[in-house]
Amino acid sequence: MRPAMIWLCLLILATGPVVLAASSPFLAYRGPEYIAGGFAGIIALSLMLIQPLLAAGALPGLSLARARLWHRRLGGALIACTAVHVGGLYLTSPPDTLDALLLAAPTPFSVYGVLAMWGILLTGGLALLRRQIAPRIWRLAHNALALVVVAATVAHAVQITGAMELRSKWTLCLAVLGATGITLFRLRVLTPLRRRGASRG
Amino acid sequence: MLTPFYTRRSFLVTSGLAAAALAQGGLAGAARAATLAPTQSMRGGSNNYRPGAPLVDRLGSGFWVTGTVRDAASGAPLEGVRIQIWAATTLGGEREPRNHGSVLTAADGSFRLETEQIVPNFGQPHAHLAYDDGAFRTVFLRPVMPSARDTSVNADFVLARA
């Protein structure tokens, strides 16, 4: 695929769901804190499509160093989105949000949202400790956390009836799972196999 | 010669006994129906509850919250029991005062309240209903609509004496 096409596809996949959610009729019945909290969640889901592509250096026209820099920046944005998501929901309905955080909510998707939240916060903490941890261990922990966060976020998002338009939500979720799965498969399965093959030579 | 596993006579006897047992079980079941298992509060049922919602004729139009109230001890419908109802609707969220109201049950134990369309809130389209008036044990319900396009939701109460 030509570079321009790749960037266009990414732009449509990542921003399409946000634009469609912005036209949801439900927004008219919600307060600003609920709307902000909801969109922070949708934007976080979109960022999860870009993150593995940046980490893998799969986006054309970006050096690996620049891609990694943006990966760190978007990682920070993910933490900010998570904070706005939970904070906005808390301002909208403290009891519902506390129930979710304490794993006592009646909604089956809440537990996945809380799991993703802790995964994102732990990933942020791990990023701060990068220099103190052996690279091999650090990468394994980061990859494992990324997988948990992505799987939990998708399980959270698809069960929610809300502002997101259904088809664009499922498309984005499958794209996020695909990008994460392929990147992790290359990093943790293909690359080690190739390396072993090369050393046997 | 092979003896048949059961004879026609033994079949008649056993089936007669089985029928009698079933009939007895049925009668016992009917007698037990008089006492019903009390409805348990649902998780999150009391969220955004504002005690003492005013008695209203209606909270809006186009959507119906319905249900029945029965006594756990007798199974009989309860008349004049206050049920408090609230939900996120097109008027606003669950904390919006215009989305809170109470109704009294009719002689047949049924209640119904017309509201604005209920909209998904915190990921699920749902209503909240409460019995919280002391004579019976307090119950908070949180029925979920199968679809956000539904124009009614039902919740039944079986109340146990406090």
Short mmCIF file of N, CA and C in Angstrom, two decimals, chain A residues 26 29-30 34 89 91-97 99 103-109 159-162, chain B residues 43-48 89-95 119-126 128 142 148:
data_model
loop_
_atom_site.label_atom_id
_atom_site.label_comp_id
_atom_site.label_asym_id
_atom_site.label_seq_id
_atom_site.Cartn_x
_atom_site.Cartn_y
_atom_site.Cartn_z
N PHE A 26 -27.99 10.59 21.63
CA PHE A 26 -27.94 10.49 23.10
C PHE A 26 -27.21 11.66 23.74
N TYR A 29 -28.97 14.46 25.60
CA TYR A 29 -29.59 14.19 26.91
C TYR A 29 -28.56 14.06 28.01
N ARG A 30 -27.29 14.38 27.70
CA ARG A 30 -26.21 14.18 28.68
C ARG A 30 -25.58 15.51 29.06
N TYR A 34 -20.43 14.06 31.44
CA TYR A 34 -20.69 12.71 30.91
C TYR A 34 -20.17 12.61 29.47
N LEU A 89 -17.07 10.28 34.48
CA LEU A 89 -18.14 9.37 34.91
C LEU A 89 -18.43 9.56 36.39
N LEU A 91 -18.15 12.36 38.13
CA LEU A 91 -18.94 13.58 38.29
C LEU A 91 -20.39 13.36 37.84
N THR A 92 -20.57 12.48 36.83
CA THR A 92 -21.92 12.22 36.32
C THR A 92 -22.74 11.41 37.32
N SER A 93 -22.15 10.36 37.87
CA SER A 93 -22.86 9.51 38.82
C SER A 93 -21.85 8.85 39.76
N PRO A 94 -21.59 9.49 40.91
CA PRO A 94 -20.63 8.90 41.85
C PRO A 94 -20.95 7.46 42.25
N PRO A 95 -22.21 7.11 42.57
CA PRO A 95 -22.44 5.72 43.02
C PRO A 95 -22.15 4.69 41.93
N ASP A 96 -22.54 5.00 40.68
CA ASP A 96 -22.28 4.04 39.60
C ASP A 96 -20.79 3.86 39.37
N THR A 97 -20.03 4.98 39.46
CA THR A 97 -18.60 4.89 39.21
C THR A 97 -17.88 4.17 40.35
N ASP A 99 -19.24 1.91 42.32
CA ASP A 99 -19.60 0.49 42.16
C ASP A 99 -18.65 -0.17 41.16
N LEU A 103 -15.69 -3.05 41.82
CA LEU A 103 -16.11 -4.31 41.18
C LEU A 103 -17.45 -4.80 41.72
N ALA A 104 -18.35 -3.85 42.05
CA ALA A 104 -19.66 -4.22 42.57
C ALA A 104 -20.78 -3.78 41.62
N ALA A 105 -20.42 -3.37 40.41
CA ALA A 105 -21.43 -2.86 39.47
C ALA A 105 -22.22 -4.00 38.85
N PRO A 106 -23.52 -3.75 38.51
CA PRO A 106 -24.31 -4.80 37.87
C PRO A 106 -23.95 -4.99 36.40
N THR A 107 -23.23 -4.03 35.81
CA THR A 107 -22.92 -4.10 34.38
C THR A 107 -21.70 -4.99 34.14
N PRO A 108 -21.83 -5.99 33.24
CA PRO A 108 -20.75 -6.96 33.04
C PRO A 108 -19.48 -6.35 32.46
N PHE A 109 -19.60 -5.19 31.79
CA PHE A 109 -18.42 -4.61 31.14
C PHE A 109 -17.56 -3.78 32.09
N GLN A 159 -19.50 -4.20 24.80
CA GLN A 159 -20.70 -4.54 25.57
C GLN A 159 -21.51 -3.31 25.96
N ILE A 160 -20.99 -2.13 25.66
CA ILE A 160 -21.65 -0.90 26.10
C ILE A 160 -22.65 -0.41 25.07
N THR A 161 -23.85 -0.07 25.55
CA THR A 161 -24.83 0.62 24.71
C THR A 161 -24.69 2.09 25.01
N GLY A 162 -24.18 2.86 24.06
CA GLY A 162 -23.96 4.27 24.33
C GLY A 162 -23.89 5.08 23.07
N ARG B 43 -28.26 -5.37 42.25
CA ARG B 43 -27.01 -4.61 42.33
C ARG B 43 -27.20 -3.24 41.68
N GLY B 44 -26.75 -2.20 42.36
CA GLY B 44 -26.83 -0.85 41.79
C GLY B 44 -28.23 -0.28 41.75
N GLY B 45 -29.20 -1.02 42.32
CA GLY B 45 -30.60 -0.58 42.25
C GLY B 45 -30.86 0.75 42.92
N SER B 46 -30.11 1.04 43.99
CA SER B 46 -30.39 2.27 44.76
C SER B 46 -29.55 3.46 44.28
N ASN B 47 -28.77 3.28 43.21
CA ASN B 47 -27.92 4.39 42.75
C ASN B 47 -28.75 5.60 42.29
N ASN B 48 -28.35 6.77 42.76
CA ASN B 48 -29.01 8.04 42.46
C ASN B 48 -30.46 8.09 42.97
N THR B 89 -33.60 9.82 31.12
CA THR B 89 -34.49 9.94 29.97
C THR B 89 -34.00 11.08 29.08
N THR B 90 -34.79 11.38 28.07
CA THR B 90 -34.44 12.50 27.19
C THR B 90 -34.47 13.83 27.93
N LEU B 91 -35.02 13.85 29.16
CA LEU B 91 -35.00 15.08 29.96
C LEU B 91 -33.65 15.29 30.64
N GLY B 92 -32.88 14.21 30.79
CA GLY B 92 -31.59 14.33 31.48
C GLY B 92 -31.24 13.05 32.20
N GLY B 93 -30.24 13.13 33.06
CA GLY B 93 -29.73 11.95 33.73
C GLY B 93 -30.56 11.50 34.91
N GLU B 94 -30.05 10.51 35.63
CA GLU B 94 -30.79 9.94 36.77
C GLU B 94 -30.88 10.90 37.94
N ARG B 95 -30.00 11.93 37.96
CA ARG B 95 -30.06 12.87 39.08
C ARG B 95 -30.99 14.05 38.77
N VAL B 119 -33.18 6.50 28.09
CA VAL B 119 -32.01 6.41 27.22
C VAL B 119 -30.89 5.67 27.96
N PRO B 120 -29.97 5.05 27.21
CA PRO B 120 -28.88 4.32 27.86
C PRO B 120 -28.11 5.21 28.83
N ASN B 121 -27.82 4.68 30.00
CA ASN B 121 -27.07 5.42 31.00
C ASN B 121 -26.03 4.48 31.59
N PHE B 122 -24.78 4.92 31.60
CA PHE B 122 -23.67 4.08 32.07
C PHE B 122 -23.67 2.73 31.36
N GLY B 123 -23.95 2.77 30.05
CA GLY B 123 -23.76 1.60 29.22
C GLY B 123 -24.96 0.70 29.02
N GLN B 124 -26.03 0.93 29.80
CA GLN B 124 -27.23 0.09 29.65
C GLN B 124 -28.49 0.95 29.77
N PRO B 125 -29.48 0.73 28.88
CA PRO B 125 -30.77 1.42 29.09
C PRO B 125 -31.52 0.71 30.22
N HIS B 126 -31.79 1.43 31.30
CA HIS B 126 -32.41 0.78 32.45
C HIS B 126 -33.22 1.78 33.28
N HIS B 128 -34.89 2.53 37.41
CA HIS B 128 -34.75 2.21 38.83
C HIS B 128 -36.13 2.28 39.47
N ARG B 142 -33.53 -2.69 39.38
CA ARG B 142 -32.84 -2.02 38.28
C ARG B 142 -33.03 -2.84 37.00
N ALA B 148 -32.38 -0.37 23.48
CA ALA B 148 -32.55 1.04 23.80
C ALA B 148 -33.77 1.62 23.10
#
